[in-house]
Coordinates of C-alpha atoms in Angstrom, one line a residue:
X1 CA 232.2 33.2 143.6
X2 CA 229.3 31.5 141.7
X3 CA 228.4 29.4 144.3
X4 CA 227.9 32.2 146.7
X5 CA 225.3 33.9 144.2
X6 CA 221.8 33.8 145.2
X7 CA 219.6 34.8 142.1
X8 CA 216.0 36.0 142.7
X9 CA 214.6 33.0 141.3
X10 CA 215.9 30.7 143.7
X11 CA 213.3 29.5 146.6
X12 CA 216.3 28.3 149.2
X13 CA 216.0 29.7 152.6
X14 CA 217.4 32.6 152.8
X15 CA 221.0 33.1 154.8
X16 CA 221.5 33.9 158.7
X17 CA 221.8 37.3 157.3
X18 CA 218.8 37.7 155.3
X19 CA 215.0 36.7 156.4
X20 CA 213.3 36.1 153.4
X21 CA 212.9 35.2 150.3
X22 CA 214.4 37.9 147.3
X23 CA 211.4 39.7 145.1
X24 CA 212.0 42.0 142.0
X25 CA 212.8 45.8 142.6
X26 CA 210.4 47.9 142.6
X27 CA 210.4 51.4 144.0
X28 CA 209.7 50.7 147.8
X29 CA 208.1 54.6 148.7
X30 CA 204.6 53.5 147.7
X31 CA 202.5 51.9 149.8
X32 CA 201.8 48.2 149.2
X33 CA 204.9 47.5 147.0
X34 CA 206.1 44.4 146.2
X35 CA 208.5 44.3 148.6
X36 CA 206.4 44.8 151.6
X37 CA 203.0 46.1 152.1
X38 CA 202.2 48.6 154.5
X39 CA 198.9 48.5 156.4
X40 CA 195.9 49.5 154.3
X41 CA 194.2 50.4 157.6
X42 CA 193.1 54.3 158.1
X43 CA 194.8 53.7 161.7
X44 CA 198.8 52.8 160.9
X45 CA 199.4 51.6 164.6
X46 CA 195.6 49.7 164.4
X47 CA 196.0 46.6 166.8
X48 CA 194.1 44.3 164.0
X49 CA 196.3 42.4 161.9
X50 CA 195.2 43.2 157.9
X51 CA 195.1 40.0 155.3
X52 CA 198.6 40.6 154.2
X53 CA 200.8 40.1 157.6
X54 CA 201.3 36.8 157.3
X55 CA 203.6 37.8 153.7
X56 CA 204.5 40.7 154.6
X57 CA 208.4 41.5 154.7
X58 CA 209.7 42.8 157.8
X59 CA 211.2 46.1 155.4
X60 CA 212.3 47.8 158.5
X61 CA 214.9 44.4 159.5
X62 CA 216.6 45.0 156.6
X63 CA 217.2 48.9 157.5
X64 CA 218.1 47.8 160.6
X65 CA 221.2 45.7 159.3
X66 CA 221.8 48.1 156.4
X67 CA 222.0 51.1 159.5
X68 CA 224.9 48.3 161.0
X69 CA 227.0 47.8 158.2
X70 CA 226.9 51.4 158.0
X71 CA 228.0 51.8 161.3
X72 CA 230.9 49.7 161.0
X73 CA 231.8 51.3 158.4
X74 CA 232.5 54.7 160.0
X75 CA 233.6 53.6 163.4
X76 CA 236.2 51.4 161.1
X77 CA 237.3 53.9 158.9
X78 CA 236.9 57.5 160.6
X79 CA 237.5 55.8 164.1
X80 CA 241.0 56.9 163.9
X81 CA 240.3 60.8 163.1
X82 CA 237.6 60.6 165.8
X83 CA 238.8 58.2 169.1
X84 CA 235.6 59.5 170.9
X85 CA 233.5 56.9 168.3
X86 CA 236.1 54.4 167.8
X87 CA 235.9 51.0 170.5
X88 CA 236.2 51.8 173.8
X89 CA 240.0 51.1 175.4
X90 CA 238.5 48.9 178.0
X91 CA 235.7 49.9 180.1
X92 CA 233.2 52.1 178.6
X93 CA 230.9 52.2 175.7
X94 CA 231.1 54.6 172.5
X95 CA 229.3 54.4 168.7
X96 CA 231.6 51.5 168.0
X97 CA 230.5 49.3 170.8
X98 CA 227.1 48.8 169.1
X99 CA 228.2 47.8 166.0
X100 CA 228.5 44.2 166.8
X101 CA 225.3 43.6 169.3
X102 CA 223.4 45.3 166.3
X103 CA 224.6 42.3 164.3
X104 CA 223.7 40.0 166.7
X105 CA 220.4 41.1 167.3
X106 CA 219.2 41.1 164.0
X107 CA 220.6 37.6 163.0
X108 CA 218.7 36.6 166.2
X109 CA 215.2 38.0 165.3
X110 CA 215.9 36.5 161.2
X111 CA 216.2 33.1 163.1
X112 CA 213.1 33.4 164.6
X113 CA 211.3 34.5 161.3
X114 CA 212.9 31.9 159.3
X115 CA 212.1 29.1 161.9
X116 CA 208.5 30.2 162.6
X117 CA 206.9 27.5 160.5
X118 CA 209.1 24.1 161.4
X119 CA 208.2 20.4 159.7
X120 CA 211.4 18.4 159.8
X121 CA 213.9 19.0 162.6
X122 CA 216.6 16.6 161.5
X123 CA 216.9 18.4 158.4
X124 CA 216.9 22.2 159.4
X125 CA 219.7 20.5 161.9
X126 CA 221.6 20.0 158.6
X127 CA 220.9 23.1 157.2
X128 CA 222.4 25.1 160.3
X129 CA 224.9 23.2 160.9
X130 CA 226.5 23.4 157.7
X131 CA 225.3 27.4 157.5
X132 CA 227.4 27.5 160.3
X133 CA 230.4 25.7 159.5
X134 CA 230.9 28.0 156.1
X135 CA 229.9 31.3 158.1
X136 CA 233.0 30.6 160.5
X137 CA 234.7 29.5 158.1
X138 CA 234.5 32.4 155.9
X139 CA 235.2 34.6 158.8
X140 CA 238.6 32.3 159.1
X141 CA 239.4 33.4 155.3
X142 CA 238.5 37.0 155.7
X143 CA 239.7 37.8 159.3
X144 CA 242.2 35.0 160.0
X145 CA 245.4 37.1 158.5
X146 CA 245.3 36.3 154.8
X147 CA 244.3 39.2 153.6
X148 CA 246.1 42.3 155.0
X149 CA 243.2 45.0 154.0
X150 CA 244.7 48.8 153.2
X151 CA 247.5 50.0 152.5
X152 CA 249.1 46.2 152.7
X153 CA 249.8 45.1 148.7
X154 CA 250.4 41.9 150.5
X155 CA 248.5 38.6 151.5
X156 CA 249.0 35.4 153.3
X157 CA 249.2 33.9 156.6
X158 CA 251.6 31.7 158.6
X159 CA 248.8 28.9 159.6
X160 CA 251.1 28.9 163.1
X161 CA 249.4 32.3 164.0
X162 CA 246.2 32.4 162.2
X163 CA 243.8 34.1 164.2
X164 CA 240.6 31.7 165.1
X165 CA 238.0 33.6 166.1
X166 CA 236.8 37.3 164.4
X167 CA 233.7 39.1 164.0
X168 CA 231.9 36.5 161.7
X169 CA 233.2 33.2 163.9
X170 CA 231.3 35.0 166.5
X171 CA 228.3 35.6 164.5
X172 CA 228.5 32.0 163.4
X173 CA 228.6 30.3 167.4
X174 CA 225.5 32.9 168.1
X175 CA 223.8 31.8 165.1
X176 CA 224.7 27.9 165.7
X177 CA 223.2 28.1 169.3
X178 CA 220.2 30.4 169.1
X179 CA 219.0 28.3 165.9
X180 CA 219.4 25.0 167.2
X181 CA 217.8 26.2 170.1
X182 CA 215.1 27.2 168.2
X183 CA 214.7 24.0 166.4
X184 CA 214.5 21.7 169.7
X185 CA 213.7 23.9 172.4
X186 CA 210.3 25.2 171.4
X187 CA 207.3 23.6 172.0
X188 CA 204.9 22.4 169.6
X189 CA 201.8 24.3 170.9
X190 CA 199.7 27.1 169.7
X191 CA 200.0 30.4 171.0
X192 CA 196.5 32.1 171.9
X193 CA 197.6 33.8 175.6
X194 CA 200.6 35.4 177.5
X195 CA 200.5 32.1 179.0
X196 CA 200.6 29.6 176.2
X197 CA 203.6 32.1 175.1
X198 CA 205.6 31.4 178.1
X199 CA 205.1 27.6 177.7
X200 CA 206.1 27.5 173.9
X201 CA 209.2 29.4 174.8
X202 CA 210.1 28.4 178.3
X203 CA 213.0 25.7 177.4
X204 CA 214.5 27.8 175.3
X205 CA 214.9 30.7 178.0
X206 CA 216.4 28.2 180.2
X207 CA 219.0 27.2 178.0
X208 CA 220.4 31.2 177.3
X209 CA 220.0 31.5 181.0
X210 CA 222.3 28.5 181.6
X211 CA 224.7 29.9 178.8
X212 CA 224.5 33.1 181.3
X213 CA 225.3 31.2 184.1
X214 CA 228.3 29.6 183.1
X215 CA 229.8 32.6 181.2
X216 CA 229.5 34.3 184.8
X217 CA 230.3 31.3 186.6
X218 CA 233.6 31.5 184.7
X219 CA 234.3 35.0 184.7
X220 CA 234.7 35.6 188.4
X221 CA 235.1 32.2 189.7
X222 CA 238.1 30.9 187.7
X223 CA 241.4 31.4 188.9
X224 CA 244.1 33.2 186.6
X225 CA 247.7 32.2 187.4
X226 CA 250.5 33.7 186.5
X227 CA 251.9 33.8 182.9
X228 CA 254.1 35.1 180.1
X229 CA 254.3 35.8 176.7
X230 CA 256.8 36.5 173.7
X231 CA 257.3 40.0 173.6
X232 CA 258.9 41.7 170.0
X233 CA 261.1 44.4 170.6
X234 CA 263.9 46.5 167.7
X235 CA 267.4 46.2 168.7
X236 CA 270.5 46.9 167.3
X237 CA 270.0 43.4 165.5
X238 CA 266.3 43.6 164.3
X239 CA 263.3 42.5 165.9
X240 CA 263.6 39.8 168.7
X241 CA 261.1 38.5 171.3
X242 CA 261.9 38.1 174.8
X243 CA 259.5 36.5 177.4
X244 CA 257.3 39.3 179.8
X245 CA 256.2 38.1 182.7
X246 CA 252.2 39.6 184.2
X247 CA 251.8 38.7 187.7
X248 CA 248.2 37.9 188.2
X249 CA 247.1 35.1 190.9
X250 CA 243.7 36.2 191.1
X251 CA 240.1 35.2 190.7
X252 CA 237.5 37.1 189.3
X253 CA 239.3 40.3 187.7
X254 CA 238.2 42.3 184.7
X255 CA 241.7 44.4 183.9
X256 CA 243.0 43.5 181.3
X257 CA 245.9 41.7 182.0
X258 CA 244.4 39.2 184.5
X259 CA 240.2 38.2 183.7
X260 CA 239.5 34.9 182.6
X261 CA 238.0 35.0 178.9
X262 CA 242.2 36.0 177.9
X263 CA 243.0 33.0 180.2
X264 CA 240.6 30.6 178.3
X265 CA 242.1 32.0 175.1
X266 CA 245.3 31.6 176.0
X267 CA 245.1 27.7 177.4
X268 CA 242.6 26.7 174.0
X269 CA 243.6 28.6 170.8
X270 CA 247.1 29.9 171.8
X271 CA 248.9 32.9 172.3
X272 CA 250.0 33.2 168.5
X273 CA 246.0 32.7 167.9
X274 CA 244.9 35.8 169.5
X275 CA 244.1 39.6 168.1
X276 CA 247.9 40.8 168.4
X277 CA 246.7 44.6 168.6
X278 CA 243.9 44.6 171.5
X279 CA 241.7 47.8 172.6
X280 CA 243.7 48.2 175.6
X281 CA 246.9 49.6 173.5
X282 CA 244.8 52.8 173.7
X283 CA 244.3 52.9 177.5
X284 CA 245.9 55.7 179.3
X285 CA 248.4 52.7 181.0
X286 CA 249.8 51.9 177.4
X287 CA 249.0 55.4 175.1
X288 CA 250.0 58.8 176.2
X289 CA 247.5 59.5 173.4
X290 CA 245.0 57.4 175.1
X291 CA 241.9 56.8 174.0
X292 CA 244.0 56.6 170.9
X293 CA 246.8 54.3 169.3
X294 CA 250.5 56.5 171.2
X295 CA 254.0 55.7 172.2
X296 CA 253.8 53.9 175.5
X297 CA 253.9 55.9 179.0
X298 CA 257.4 55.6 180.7
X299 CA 257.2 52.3 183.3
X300 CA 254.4 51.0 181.1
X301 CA 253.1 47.7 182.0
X302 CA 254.4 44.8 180.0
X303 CA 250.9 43.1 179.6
X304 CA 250.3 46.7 177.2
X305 CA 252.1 44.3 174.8
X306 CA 250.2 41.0 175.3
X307 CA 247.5 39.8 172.7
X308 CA 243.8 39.0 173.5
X309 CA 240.9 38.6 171.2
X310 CA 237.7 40.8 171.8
X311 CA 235.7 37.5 169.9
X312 CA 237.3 35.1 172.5
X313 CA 235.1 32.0 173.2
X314 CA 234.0 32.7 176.4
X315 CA 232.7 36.2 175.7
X316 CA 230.8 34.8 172.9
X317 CA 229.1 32.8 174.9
X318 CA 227.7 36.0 176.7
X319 CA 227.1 37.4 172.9
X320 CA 225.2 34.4 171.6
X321 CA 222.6 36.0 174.9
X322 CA 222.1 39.0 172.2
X323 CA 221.6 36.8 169.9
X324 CA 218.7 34.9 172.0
X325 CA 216.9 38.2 172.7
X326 CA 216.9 39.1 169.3
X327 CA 215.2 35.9 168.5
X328 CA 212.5 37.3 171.2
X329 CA 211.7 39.8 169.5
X330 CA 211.4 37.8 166.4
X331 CA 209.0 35.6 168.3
X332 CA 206.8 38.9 169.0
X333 CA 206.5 39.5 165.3
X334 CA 205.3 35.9 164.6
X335 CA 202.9 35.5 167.5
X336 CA 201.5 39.2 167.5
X337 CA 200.4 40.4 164.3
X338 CA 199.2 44.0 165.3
X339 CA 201.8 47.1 164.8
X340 CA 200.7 48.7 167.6
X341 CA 201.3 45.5 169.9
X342 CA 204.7 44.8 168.5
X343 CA 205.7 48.2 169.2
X344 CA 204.2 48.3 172.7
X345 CA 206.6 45.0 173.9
X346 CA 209.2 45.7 172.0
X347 CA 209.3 49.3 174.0
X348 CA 208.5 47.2 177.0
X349 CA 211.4 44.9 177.3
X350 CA 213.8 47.1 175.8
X351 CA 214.0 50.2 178.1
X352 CA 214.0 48.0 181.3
X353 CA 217.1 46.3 179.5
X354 CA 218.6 50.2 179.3
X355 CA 217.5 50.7 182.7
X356 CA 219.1 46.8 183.7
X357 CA 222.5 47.4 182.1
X358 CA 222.7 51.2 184.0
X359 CA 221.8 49.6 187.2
X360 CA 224.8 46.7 186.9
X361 CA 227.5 49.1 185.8
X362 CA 226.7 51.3 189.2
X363 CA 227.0 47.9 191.2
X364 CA 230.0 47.0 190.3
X365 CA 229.6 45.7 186.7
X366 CA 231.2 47.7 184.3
X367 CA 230.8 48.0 180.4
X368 CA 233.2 46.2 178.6
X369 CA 232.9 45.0 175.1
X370 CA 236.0 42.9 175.0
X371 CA 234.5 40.8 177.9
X372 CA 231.0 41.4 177.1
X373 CA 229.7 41.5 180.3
X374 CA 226.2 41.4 181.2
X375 CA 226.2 45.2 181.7
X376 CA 227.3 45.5 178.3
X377 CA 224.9 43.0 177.3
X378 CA 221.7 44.3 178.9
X379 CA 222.5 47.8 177.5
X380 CA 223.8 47.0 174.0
X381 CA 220.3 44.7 173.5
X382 CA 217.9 46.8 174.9
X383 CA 219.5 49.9 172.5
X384 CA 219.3 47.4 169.7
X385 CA 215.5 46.6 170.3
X386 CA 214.5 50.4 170.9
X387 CA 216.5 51.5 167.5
X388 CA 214.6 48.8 166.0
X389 CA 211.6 49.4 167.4
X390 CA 211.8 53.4 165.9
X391 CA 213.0 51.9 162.5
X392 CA 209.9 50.0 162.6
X393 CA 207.8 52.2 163.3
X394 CA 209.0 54.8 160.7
X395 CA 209.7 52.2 157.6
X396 CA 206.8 49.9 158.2
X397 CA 204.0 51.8 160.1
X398 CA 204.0 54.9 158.6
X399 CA 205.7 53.9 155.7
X400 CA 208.4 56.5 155.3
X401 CA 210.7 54.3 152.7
X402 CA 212.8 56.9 150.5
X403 CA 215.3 58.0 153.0
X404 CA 216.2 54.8 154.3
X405 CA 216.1 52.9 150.9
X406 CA 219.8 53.1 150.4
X407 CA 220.1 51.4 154.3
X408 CA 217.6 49.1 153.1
X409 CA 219.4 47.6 150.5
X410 CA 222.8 47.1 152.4
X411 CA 220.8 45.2 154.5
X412 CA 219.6 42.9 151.9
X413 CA 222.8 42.4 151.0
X414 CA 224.9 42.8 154.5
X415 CA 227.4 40.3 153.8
X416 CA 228.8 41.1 150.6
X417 CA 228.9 45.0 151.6
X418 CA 230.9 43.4 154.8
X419 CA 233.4 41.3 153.0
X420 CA 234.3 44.0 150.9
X421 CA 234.2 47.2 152.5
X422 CA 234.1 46.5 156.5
X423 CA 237.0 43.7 155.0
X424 CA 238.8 46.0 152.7
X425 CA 238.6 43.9 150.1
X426 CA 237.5 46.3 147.5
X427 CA 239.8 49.1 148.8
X428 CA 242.9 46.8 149.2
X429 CA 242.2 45.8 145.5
X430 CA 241.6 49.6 144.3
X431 CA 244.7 50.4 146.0
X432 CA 246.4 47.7 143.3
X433 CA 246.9 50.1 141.2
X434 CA 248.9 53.2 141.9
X435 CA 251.2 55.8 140.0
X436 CA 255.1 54.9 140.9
X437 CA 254.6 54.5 144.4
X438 CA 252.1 52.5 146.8
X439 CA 250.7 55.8 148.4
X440 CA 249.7 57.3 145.1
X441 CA 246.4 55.4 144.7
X442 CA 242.8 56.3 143.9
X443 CA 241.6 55.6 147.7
X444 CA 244.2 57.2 149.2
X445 CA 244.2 59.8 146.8
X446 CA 240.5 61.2 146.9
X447 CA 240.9 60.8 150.8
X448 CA 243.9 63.1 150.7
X449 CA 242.1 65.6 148.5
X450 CA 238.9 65.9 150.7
X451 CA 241.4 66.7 153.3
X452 CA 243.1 69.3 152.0
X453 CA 239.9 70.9 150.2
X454 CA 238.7 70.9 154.0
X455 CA 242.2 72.0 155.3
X456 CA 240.8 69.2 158.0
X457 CA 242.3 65.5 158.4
X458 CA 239.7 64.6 160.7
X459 CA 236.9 66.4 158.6
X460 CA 238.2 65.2 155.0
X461 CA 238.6 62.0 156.7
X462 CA 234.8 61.8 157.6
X463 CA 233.4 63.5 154.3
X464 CA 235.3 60.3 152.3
X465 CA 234.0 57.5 154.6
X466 CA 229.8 59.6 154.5
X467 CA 230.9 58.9 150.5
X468 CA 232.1 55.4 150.7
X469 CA 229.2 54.1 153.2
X470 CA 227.0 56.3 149.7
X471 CA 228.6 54.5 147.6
X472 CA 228.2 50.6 148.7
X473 CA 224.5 52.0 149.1
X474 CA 224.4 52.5 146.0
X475 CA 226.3 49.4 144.9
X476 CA 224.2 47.2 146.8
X477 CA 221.1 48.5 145.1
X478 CA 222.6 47.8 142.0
X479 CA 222.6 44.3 142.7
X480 CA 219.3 44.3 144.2
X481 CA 217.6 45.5 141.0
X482 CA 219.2 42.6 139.6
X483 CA 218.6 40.7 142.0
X484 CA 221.8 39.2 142.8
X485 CA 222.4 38.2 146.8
X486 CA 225.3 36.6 148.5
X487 CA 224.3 33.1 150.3
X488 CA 226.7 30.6 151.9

């Protein structure tokens, strides 16, 4: 775990979740703080940049992340008391939807920070690459099976079903193409008009729209065959697996059983590969308690039991698009120094995103986070700049720190707060320890007693996660006063 420390003293660049440089803690409400300077101008949305912009840390970034992992957080863990926040079944677009756009976007506008001053190509080639590697390979340790997160006091993982691709492998392919993008794509030339902006960045834009392209390309022009899988059943015998056959000759479909990102997964990683407990479980075809987990409807449809991965490859081609129009954004805080100008074109190409991703859904193009489709897209990205945009405006224009500093330091230290609460590492860990039986642990305990105190499952249940997502706040500021950050 050493190697993953990242003491304040070290001048590295920072991690694909992080967008600069550490600094010693000091109490972020005052104005001009070592952290981040606010303007010193009498006007706090003046259009002139002040001497300090060039250092100044983007504060409101890191509550933008922080406000993520918080979000994941709840949908995870009070998801099941509350369906209406939890991931959509299929089509459609609740709290939990955001979660992982949020993500994107903010690794995308980091990129763009980290990369704004570029002298050797070859070798920030190297440094992604290998970024890269260990992101999705961490991802592969911490979502890939081994560990079996709460209320499991097992781990380990046959390698013949390890699951590929998860939240962080997804990250790490957006990250990977976005920064090498940014590294080769952009032009060398100096920015001084709209213009001059389009040509420094006009390469670049052609590339995400050719990612685009073939992501749709795919989606509705690749034909899906028919095919089966090995389905478990309980018998008199134990569990055995017959084959179930879904009909599907089609092109072009976004059901479940029959679109093309499932059939890419299926033909590449393999059926064993895959998420084995998909969204759609919950739709009203497979749960009579749809939009949550039930038994299955009478003369359910077999494909209710097939597996398909919401972080397939071809959807995260679409969500490495996220990723690009974060980096946009970035490029706006590099190239336009005033606050009043960033928040003007952030607002400007983030509502007609909104207004984009509405538009697409009424012609035919629904929402769907496990296919990220461009409706998704459009709407997930523009929601992601506007939220950012307010942040902004609130943390570093006016300056308003104290209620967002515990948000602010989960952001500065997103990925250890992931691995081990949005992982259930620490809880799985906690849960170690119990009194004569597995159920009587701490975790499970306090949760149990907030319920009853509330006479509420669903109420008890949300009071305990509003103190968890407190209490890695509080952790994560811990380890910012000692300045102590995770870095791959």
């Amino acid at each position: 775990m050493s190697s993953l420390i990242d003491m304040a003293q070290d001048h590295h660049q920072p991690l694909i979740l992080q967008s600069s440089p550490r600094v010693p803690y000091k109490d972020s409400s005052e104005c001009g703080d070592e952290i981040v300077p606010c303007s010193l101008s009498h006007d706090p949305v003046s259009s002139s940049p002040t001497p300090a912009d060039d250092n100044q840390r983007l504060v409101s970034l890191d509550v933008f992340r922080g406000l993520t992992i918080a979000l994941m957080i709840l949908v995870d863990d009070a998801g099941g008391a509350f369906p209406s926040i939890n991931h959509a079944p299929w089509f459609g677009v609740t709290l939990a939807d955001f979660v992982m756009p949020f993500f994107l976007f903010g690794v995308g506008v980091s990129i763009s920070l980290v990369f704004k001053k570029l002298s050797n190509k070859p070798n920030a080639t190297q440094k992604v690459l290998l970024r890269g590697i260990k992101l999705f390979l961490l991802g592969l340790l911490l979502q890939g099976g081994y560990f079996h997160g709460r209320n499991h006091l097992t781990y380990g993982v046959d390698v013949g079903k390890i699951r590929w691709l998860g939240v962080l492998q997804r990250i790490s392919i957006a990250y990977l193409l976005a920064s090498l993008s940014e590294i080769w794509f952009v032009k060398n030339i100096r920015v001084e008009s709209p213009a001059a902006f389009t040509r420094k960045y006009y390469t670049q834009g052609l590339f995400a729209i050719l990612l685009c392209s073939v992501y749709m390309v795919l989606l509705y022009g690749l034909y899906v065959p028919n095919w089966a899988f090995a389905a478990s059943h309980l018998n008199s015998s134990g569990y055995a697996s017959k084959f179930q056959a879904v009909h599907c000759e089609v092109r072009g479909s976004l059901e479940p059983p029959c679109n093309s990102v499932g059939l890419i997964d299926r033909v590449i990683l393999g059926e064993n590969h895959l998420y084995q407990h998909p969204v759609y479980r919950r739709t009203k075809e497979c749960s009579v308690n749809s939009p949550d987990y039930g038994p299955r409807p009478p003369n359910s449809p077999g494909w209710c039991l097939a597996p398909f991965d919401p972080e397939g490859i071809l959807s995260s081609l679409m969500a490495a698009i996220t990723c690009f129009l974060g980096v946009h954004y970035g490029h706006i805080v590099v190239h336009f120094k005033g606050q009043r100008q960033k928040i003007l074109l952030w607002s400007v190409f983030s509502f007609p995103l909104i207004i984009m991703g509405f538009i697409l859904e009424v012609i035919g193009i629904p929402f769907s986070k496990p296919l990220y489709t461009l409706s998704y897209t459009c709407l997930t990205a523009g929601a992601s700049g506007l939220c950012l945009t307010v942040i902004y405006y609130i943390v570093d224009v006016k300056c308003i720190r104290k209620p967002t500093l515990l948000l602010q330091w989960m952001g500065m230290n997103a990925l250890i707060i992931y691995a081990l609460a949005a992982c259930e590492l620490f809880p799985a860990a906690v849960q170690g320890f119990y009194w004569r039986s597995p159920e009587s642990n701490l975790v499970d305990g306090t949760e149990a007693l907030l319920q009853a105190i509330l006479h509420s499952r669903k109420w008890g249940t949300l009071v305990f996660v509003m103190l968890e997502i407190l209490f890695w706040g509080i952790i994560a500021g811990f380890l910012h006063m000692k300045g102590i950050y995770m870095k791959l």
